[in-house]
Coordinates of C-alpha atoms in Angstrom, one line a residue:
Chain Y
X72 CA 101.2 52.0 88.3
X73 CA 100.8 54.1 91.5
X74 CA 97.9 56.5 91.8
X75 CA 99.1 58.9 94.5
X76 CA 96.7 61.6 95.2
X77 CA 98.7 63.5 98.6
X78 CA 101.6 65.7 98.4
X79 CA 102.9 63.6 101.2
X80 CA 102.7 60.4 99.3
X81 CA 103.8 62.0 96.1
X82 CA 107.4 63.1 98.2
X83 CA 107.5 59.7 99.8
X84 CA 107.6 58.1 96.4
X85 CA 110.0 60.7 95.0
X86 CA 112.0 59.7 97.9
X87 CA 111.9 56.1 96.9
X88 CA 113.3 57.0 93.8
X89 CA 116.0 59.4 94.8
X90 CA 118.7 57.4 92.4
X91 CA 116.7 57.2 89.3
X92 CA 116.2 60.2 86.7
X93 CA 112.4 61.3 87.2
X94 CA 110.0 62.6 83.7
X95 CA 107.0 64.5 84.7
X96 CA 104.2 65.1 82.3
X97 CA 101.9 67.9 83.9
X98 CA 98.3 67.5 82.7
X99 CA 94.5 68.6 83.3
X100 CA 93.6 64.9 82.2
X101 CA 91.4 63.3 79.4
X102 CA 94.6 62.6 78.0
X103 CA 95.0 62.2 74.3
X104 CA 97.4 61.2 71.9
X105 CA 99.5 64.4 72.5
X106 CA 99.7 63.6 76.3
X107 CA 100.8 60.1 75.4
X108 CA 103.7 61.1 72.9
X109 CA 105.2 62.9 75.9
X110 CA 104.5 59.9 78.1
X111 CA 106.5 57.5 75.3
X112 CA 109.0 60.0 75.1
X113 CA 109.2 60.0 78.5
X114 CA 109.6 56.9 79.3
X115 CA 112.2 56.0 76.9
X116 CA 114.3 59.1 78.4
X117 CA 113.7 58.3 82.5
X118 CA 113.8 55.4 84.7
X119 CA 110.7 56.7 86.3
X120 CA 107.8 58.6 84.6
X121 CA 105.1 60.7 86.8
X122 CA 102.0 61.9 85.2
X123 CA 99.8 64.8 86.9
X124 CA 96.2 65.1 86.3
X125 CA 94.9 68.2 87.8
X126 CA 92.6 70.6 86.6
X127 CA 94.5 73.8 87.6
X128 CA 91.7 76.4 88.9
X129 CA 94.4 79.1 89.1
X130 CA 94.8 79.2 85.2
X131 CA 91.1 80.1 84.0
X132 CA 89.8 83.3 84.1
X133 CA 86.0 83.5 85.6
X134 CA 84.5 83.3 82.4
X135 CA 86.6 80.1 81.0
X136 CA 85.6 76.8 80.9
X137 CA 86.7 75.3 84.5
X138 CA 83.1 73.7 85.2
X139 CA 83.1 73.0 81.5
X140 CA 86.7 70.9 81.6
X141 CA 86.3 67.4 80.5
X142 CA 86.9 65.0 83.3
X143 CA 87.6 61.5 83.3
X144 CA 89.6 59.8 86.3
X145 CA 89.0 56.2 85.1
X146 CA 89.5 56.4 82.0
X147 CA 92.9 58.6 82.2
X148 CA 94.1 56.1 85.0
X149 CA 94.0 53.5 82.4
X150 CA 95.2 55.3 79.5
X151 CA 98.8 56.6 81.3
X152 CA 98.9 53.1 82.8
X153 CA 98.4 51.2 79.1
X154 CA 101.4 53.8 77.6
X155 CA 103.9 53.0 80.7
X156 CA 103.4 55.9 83.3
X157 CA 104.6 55.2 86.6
X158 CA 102.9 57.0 89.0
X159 CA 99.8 59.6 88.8
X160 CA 99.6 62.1 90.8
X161 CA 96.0 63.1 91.3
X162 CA 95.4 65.6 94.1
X163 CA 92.5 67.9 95.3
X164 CA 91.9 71.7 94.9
X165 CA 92.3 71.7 98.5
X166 CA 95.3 69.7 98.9
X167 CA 97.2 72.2 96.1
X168 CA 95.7 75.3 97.5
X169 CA 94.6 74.4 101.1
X170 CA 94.5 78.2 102.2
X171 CA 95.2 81.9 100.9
X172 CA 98.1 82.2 99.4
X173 CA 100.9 85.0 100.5
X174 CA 102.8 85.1 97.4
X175 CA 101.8 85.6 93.6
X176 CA 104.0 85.3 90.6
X177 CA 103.7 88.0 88.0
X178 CA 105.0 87.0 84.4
X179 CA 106.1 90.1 83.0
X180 CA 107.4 89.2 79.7
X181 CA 106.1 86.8 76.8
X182 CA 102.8 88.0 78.0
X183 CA 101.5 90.6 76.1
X184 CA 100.8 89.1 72.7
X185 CA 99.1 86.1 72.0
X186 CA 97.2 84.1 74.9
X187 CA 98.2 86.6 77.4
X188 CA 95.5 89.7 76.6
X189 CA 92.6 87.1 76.4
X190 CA 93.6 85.6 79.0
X191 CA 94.7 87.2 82.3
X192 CA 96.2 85.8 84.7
X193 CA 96.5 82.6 82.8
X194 CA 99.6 81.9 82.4
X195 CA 100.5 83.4 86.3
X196 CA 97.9 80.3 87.4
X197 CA 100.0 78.2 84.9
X198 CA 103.8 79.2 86.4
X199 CA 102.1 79.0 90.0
X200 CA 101.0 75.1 89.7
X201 CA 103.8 74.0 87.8
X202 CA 106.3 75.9 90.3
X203 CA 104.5 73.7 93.0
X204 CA 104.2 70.4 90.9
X205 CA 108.1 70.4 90.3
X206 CA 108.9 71.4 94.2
X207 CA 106.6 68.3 94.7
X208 CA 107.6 65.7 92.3
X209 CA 111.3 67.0 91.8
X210 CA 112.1 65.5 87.8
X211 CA 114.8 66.1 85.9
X212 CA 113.0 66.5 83.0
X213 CA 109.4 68.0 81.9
X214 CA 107.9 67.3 79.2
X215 CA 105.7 70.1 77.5
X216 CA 103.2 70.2 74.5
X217 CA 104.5 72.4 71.2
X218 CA 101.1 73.2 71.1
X219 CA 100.8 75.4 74.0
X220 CA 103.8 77.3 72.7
X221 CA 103.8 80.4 74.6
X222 CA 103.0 78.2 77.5
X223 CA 106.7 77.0 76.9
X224 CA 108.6 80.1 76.5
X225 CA 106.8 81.2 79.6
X226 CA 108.1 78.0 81.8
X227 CA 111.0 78.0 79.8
X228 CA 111.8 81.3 81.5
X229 CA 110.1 80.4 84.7
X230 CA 112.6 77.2 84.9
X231 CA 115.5 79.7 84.2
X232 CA 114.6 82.9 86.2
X233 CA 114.2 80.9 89.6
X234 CA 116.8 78.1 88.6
X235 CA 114.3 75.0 89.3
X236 CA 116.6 72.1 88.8
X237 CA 114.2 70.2 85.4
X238 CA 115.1 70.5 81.8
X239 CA 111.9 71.6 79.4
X240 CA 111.4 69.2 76.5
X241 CA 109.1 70.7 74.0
X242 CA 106.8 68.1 72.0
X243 CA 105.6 68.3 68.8
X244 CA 102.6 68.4 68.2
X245 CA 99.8 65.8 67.6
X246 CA 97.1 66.2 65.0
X247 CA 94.4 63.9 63.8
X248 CA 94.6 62.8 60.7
X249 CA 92.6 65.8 58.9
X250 CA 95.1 67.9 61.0
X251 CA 93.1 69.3 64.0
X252 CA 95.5 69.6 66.6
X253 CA 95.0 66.8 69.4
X254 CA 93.1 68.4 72.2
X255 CA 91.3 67.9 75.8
X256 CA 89.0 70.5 74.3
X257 CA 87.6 69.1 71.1
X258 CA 85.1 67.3 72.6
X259 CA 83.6 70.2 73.3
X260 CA 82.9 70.8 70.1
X261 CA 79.8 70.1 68.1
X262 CA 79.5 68.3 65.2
X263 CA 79.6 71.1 62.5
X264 CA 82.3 72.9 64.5
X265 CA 84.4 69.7 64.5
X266 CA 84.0 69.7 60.7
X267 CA 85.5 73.2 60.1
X268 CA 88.1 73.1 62.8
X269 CA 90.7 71.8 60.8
X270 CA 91.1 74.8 59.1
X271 CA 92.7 76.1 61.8
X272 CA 95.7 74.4 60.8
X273 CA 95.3 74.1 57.1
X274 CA 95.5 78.1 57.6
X275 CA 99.1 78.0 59.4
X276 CA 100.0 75.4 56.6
X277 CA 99.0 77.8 54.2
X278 CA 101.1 80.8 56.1
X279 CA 103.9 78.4 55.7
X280 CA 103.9 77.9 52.0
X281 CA 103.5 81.5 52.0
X282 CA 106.7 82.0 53.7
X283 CA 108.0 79.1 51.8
X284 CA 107.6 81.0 48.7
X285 CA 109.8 84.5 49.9
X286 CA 106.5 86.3 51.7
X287 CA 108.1 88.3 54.7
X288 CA 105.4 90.6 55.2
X289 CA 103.9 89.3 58.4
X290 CA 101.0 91.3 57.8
X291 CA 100.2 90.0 54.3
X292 CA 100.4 86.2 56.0
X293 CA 98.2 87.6 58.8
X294 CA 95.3 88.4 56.7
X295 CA 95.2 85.5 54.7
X296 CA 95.0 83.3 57.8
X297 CA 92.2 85.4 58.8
X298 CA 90.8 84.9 55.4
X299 CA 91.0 80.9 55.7
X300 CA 89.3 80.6 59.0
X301 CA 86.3 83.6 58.5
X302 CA 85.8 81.6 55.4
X303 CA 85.5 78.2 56.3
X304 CA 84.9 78.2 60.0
X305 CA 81.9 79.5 62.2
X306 CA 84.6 80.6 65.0
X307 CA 85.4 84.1 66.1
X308 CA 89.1 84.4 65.7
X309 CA 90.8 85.4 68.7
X310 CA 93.8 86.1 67.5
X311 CA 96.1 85.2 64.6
X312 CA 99.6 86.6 65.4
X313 CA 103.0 86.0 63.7
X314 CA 106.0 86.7 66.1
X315 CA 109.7 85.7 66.2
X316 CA 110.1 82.8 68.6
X317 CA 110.8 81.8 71.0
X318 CA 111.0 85.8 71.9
X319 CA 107.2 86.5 71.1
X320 CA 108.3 90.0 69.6
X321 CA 107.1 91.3 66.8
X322 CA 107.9 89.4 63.3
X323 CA 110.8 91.2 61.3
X324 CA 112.6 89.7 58.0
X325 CA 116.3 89.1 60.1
X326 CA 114.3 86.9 62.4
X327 CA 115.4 82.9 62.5
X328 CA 112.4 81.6 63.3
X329 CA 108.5 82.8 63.3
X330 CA 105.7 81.3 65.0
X331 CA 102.1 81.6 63.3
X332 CA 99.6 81.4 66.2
X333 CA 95.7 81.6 65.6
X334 CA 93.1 81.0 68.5
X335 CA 89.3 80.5 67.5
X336 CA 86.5 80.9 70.0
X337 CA 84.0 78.0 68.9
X338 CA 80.5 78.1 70.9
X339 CA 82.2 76.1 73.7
X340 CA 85.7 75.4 73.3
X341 CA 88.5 78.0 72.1
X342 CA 91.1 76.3 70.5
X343 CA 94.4 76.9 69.7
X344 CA 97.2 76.4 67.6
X345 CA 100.5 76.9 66.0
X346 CA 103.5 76.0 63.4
X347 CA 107.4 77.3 63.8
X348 CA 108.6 78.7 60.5
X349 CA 112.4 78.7 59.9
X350 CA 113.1 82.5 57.8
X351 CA 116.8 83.2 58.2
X352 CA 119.5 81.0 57.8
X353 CA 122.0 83.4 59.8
X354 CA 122.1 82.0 62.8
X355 CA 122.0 78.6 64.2
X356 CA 118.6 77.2 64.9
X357 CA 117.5 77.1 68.1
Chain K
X296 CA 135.9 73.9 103.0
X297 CA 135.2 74.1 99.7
X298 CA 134.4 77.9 97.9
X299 CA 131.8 77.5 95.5
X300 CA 131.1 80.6 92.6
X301 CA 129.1 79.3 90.2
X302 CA 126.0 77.8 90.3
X303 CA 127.2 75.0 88.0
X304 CA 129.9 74.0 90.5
X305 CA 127.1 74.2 93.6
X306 CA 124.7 71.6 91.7
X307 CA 127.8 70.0 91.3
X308 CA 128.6 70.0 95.1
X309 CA 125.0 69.0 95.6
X310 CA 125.0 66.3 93.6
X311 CA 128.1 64.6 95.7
X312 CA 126.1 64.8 98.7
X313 CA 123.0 63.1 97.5
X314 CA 122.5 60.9 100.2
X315 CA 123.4 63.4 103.2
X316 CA 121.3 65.8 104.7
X317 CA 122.0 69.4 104.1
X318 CA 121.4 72.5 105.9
X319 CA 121.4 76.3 104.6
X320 CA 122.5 79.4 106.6
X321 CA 121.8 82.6 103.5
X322 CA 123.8 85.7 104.7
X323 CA 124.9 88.5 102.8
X324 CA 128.0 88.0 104.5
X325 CA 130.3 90.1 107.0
X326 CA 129.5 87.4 109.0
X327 CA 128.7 88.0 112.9
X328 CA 127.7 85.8 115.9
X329 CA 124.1 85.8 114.4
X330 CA 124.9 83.6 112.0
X331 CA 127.5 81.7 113.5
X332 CA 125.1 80.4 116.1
X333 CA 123.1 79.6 112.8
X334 CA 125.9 77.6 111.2
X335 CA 126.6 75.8 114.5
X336 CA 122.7 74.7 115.0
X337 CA 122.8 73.3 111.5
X338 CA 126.6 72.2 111.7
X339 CA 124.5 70.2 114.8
X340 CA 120.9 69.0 112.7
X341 CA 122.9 68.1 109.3
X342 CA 125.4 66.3 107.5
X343 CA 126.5 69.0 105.8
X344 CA 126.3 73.4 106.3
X345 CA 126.3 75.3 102.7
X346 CA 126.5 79.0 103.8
X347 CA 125.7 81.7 100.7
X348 CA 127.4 84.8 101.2
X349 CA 125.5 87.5 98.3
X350 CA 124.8 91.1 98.8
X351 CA 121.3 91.2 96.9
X352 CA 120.8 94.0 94.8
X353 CA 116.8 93.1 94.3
X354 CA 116.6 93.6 98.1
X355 CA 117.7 96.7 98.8
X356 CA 115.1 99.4 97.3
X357 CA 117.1 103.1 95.1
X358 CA 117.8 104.8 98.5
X359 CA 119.1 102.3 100.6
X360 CA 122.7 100.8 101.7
X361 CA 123.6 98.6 98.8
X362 CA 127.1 99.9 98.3
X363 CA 127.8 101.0 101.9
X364 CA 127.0 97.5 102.8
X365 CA 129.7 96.0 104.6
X366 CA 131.6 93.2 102.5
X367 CA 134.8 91.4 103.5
X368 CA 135.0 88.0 101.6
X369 CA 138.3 86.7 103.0
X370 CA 137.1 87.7 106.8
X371 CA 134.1 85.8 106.1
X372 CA 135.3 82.7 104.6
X373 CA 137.6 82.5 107.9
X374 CA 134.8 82.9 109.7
X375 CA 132.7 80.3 108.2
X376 CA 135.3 77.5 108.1
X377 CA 136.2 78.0 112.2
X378 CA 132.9 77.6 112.4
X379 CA 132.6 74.4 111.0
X380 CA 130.7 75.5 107.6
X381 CA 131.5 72.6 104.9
X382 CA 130.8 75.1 101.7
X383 CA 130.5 78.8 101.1
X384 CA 128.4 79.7 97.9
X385 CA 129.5 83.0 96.9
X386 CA 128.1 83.8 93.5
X387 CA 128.5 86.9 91.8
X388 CA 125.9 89.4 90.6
X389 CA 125.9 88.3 87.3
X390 CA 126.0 84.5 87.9
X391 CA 122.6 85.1 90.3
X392 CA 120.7 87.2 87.5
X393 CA 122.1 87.0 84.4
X394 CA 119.0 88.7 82.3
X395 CA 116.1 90.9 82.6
X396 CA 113.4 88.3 84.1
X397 CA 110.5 87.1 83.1
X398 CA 108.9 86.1 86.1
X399 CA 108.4 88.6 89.6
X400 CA 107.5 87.4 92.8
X401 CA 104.5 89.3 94.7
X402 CA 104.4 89.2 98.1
X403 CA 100.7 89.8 99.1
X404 CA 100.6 89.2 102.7
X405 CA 102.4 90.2 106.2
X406 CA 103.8 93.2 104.6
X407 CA 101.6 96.1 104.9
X408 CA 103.4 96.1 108.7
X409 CA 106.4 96.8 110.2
X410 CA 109.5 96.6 107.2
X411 CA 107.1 96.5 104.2
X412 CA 105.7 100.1 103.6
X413 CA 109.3 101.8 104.4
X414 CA 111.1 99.3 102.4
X415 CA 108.8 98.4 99.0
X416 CA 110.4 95.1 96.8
X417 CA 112.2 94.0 99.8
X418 CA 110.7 91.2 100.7
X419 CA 110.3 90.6 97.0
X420 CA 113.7 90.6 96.3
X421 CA 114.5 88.4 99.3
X422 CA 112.1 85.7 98.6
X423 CA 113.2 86.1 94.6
X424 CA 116.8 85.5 95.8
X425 CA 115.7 82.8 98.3
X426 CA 113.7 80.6 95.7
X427 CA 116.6 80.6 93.7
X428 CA 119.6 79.5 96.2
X429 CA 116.8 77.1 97.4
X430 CA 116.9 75.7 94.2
X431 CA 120.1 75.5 93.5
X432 CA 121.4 74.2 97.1
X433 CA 118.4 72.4 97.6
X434 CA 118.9 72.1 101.4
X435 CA 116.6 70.1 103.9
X436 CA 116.6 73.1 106.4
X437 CA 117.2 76.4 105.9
X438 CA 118.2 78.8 109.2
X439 CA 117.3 81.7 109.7
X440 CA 117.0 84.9 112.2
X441 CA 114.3 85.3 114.0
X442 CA 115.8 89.1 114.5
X443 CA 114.3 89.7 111.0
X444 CA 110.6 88.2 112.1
X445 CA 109.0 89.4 108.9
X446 CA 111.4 88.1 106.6
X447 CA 110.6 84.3 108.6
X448 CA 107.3 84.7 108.5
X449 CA 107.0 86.0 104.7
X450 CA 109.6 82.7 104.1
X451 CA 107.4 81.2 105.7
X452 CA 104.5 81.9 103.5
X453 CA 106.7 81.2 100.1
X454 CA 108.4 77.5 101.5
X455 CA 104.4 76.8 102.0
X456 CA 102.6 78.5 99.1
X457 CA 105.1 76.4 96.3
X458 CA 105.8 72.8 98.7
X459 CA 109.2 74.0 98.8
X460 CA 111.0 71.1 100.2
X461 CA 113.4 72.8 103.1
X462 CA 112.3 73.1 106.5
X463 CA 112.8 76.9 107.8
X464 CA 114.4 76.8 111.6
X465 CA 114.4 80.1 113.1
X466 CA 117.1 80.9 115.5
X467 CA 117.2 83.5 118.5
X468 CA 118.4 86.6 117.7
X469 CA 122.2 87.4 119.4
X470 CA 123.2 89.9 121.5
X471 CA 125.8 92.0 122.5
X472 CA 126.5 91.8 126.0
X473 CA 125.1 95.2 126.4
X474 CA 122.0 93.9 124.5
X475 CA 122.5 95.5 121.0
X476 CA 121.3 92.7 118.4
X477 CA 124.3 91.4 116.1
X478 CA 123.8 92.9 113.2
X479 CA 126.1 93.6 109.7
X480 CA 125.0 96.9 110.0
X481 CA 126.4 98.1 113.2
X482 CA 129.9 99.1 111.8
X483 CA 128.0 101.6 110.0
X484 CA 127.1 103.1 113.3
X485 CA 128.7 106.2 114.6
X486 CA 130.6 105.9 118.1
X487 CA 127.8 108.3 120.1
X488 CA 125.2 105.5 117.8
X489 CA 127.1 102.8 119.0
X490 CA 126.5 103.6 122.4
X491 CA 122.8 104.9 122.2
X492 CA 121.8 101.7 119.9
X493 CA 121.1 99.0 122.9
X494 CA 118.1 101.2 123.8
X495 CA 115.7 99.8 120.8
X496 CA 116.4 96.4 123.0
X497 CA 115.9 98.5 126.1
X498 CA 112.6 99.7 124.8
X499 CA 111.3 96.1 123.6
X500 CA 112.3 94.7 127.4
X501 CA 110.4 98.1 129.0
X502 CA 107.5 96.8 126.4
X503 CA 108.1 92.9 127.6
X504 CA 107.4 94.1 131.8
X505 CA 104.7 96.1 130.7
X506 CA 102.8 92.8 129.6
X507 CA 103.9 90.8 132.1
X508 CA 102.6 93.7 134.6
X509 CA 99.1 93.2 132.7
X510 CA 99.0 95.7 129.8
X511 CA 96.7 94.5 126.9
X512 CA 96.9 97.8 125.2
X513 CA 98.9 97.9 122.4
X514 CA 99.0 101.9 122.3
X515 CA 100.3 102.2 125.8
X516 CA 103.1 99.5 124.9
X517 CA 103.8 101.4 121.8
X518 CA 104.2 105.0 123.6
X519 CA 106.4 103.7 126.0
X520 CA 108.4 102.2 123.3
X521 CA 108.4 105.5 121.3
X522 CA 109.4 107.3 124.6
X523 CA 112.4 105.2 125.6
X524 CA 114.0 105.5 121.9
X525 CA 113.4 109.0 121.6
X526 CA 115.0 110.1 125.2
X527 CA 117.7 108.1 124.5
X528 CA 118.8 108.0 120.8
X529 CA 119.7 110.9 117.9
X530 CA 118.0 107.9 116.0
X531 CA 114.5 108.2 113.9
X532 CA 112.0 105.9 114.6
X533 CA 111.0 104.3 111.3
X534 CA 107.8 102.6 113.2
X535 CA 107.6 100.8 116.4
X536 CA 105.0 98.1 116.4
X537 CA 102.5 95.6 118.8
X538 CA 101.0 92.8 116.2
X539 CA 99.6 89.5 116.2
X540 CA 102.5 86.7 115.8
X541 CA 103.0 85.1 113.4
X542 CA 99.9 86.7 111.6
X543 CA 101.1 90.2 112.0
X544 CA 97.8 91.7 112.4
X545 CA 96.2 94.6 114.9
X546 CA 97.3 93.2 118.0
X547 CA 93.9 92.0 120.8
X548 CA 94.2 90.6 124.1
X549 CA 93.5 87.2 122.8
X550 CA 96.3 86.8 120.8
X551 CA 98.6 83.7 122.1
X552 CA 101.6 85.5 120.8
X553 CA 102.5 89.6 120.3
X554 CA 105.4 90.7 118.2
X555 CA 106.9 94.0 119.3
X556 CA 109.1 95.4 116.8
X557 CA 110.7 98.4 116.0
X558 CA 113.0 100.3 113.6
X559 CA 115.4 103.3 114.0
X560 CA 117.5 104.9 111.2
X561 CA 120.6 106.5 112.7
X562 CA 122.9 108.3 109.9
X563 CA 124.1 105.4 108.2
X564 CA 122.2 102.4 109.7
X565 CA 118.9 101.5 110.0
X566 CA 118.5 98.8 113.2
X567 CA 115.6 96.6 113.8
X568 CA 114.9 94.6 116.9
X569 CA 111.8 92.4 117.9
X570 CA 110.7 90.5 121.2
X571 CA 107.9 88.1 121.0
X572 CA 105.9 87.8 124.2
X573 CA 103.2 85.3 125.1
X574 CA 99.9 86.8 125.7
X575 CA 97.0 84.6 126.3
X576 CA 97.4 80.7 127.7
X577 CA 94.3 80.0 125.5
X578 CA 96.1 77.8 122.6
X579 CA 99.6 75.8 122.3
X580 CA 102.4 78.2 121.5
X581 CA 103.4 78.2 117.8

């Protein structure tokens, strides 16, 4: 496996590999079991498979957990080597953002609920890297956690708006086995919080039966997800939304598809997390 | 030469010339010498020459010349095969923005000068339009004219800022014999126009002596400039500028390069010219 830390060197590869179909899995590193389904799914889709690890400075607001990011070169290195990555591409702050930039992207839709109030300018420092990473690595396919959901529809309509030549491939995503959502994160929390942070999940599990069972009142599964986690977490909830997907518009009965969000601010980690509820039969699935 | 309307069918073209080098002349069409000279330079540097020919709406701002722009498809594709052009992309509205989008483009530096405060979302719209048929003819070098200096140097800025991989070549802006850049817009000028018109190049030589002569002082440059267009031309003068090049800042004596720029609206036409003169020895040339 090649460990390429230059745009320069990333292109020459790319170049090398100019007949072969490319998979990319963008990252921030201390990879996980998530990261490595995309990898395996990667891999058995592309001749070639390029991980990034970069922890994207553009993405965090000034009060998020940038210093905080858990960082481990060595131990990723081996990890996307042991699942069959090809290449990583590792590169400086300064070689991704070597002076002031004279252009900004502005999402202006699939913003407004969800991660985007908490979190501003997030998901512009998101669309900015990955709109580099793909001029740079140039794959025909990405591969994109579940979990970060609304991080999808926004690079879903990133990839479409500016016609950038790479298919999104949603993942599902990977839990541990009491359910917590795999994530870079958790190991930022303590002991106690780790014990409760399941119930982020086993709320949205809950929201599901709920539907399951006829309930269309989003605000009825709102509050009972809010009930789950005040009661059995110490977190602050962020949010808890329901929303059609992949639109991110309010939740009506008529919608296919919902998505159940919740994000929880532990003392140093805010997680996230999220389940895809099918509610109308009308239309095709999407 | 092959006519290409869909974006589907360009990829497609693409794709077929995989291993050969491709180079991009973008044009709105009602194609003049200007970008002839373009399409011979890259007919010269590449394998093959894709020219796009697409009036963008997102570029011209609620009062300007979108419908009287000039448009003459047949003319052009003419044109562009004597000239040795191997593809003309000619997409419709529609096929180029088929939605509302989710993403905008900001364009935060090098235009509070010269086009940018009389023309707001211009160069928005142009480097919107310009990341997409970048992506979708994905072309080693792109040409452009250096008659619309901001527009390089704001492409400039976006090729850099997202490691867009197309080189831009700018090309010297052509004349008419009486000195009057080539420009689309020129049919839209009135006979007595027509005639007063070669005095913004007038004014930008007057301005060119003046610093060879020794004048460092950007407001005697710019009177004399102002003086020479208004003596000589019904036209308004939008703004006539002395700036740093390619930086397109206050202008100082120990600049390498000045840009001297200016722009007249006659009736139905609003002209630009520039001339870039070397000022200090001090540093290589850019």
């Amino acid at each position: 496996m090649k460990v390429i830390t230059t745009i320069e060197g990333m292109r020459a590869y790319r170049e090398e590999q100019q007949d072969r179909s490319v998979g990319f899995v963008p990252t921030m590193g201390y990879l996980h079991e998530g990261h490595m389904s995309m990898v395996e799914s990667s891999t058995k889709e592309n001749d070639r498979t390029v991980v990034s690890i970069f922890v994207n400075p553009l993405q965090f607001g000034p009060d998020e957990d940038f210093d905080n990011y858990p960082r481990n070169f060595e131990r990723d290195r081996k990890i996307a080597e042991s699942y069959g990555a090809d290449a990583v591409f590792y590169p400086s702050t300064e070689e991704m953002y070597p002076r002031k930039r004279t252009i900004s992207l502005n999402v202006i839709d699939r913003t407004d609920v969800l991660c985007g109030p908490s979190r501003p300018g997030h998901f512009e420092g998101v669309a900015t890297v990955i709109v580099k990473l793909l001029q740079i690595i140039q794959p025909g396919r990405m591969y994109l956690g579940q979990k970060d959901a609304q991080q999808v529809a926004v690079l879903e309509g990133l990839v479409a708006d500016f016609n950038i030549p790479t298919e999104i491939i949603p993942c599902p995503t990977v839990r541990e086995e009491d359910g917590l959502a795999k994530s870079s994160r958790n190991v930022n929390l303590t002991e106690q919080e780790r014990k409760e942070a399941p119930f982020l999940y086993k709320s949205l599990k809950q929201a599901e039966k709920m539907a399951e069972k006829g309930e269309r009142d989003p605000e009825a599964i709102k509050a009972e997800i809010t009930k789950m986690i005040q009661e059995n977490t110490s977190g602050t909830i962020d949010y808890r939304e329901v929303l059609s997907y992949p639109y991110l518009k309010p939740a009506t009965p008529e919608d296919e598809k919902w998505i159940c969000a919740v994000a929880v601010y532990f003392q140093h980690a805010r997680l996230i997390d999220n389940i895809i509820l099918t509610i109308s039969q009308k239309g095709e699935s999407i």
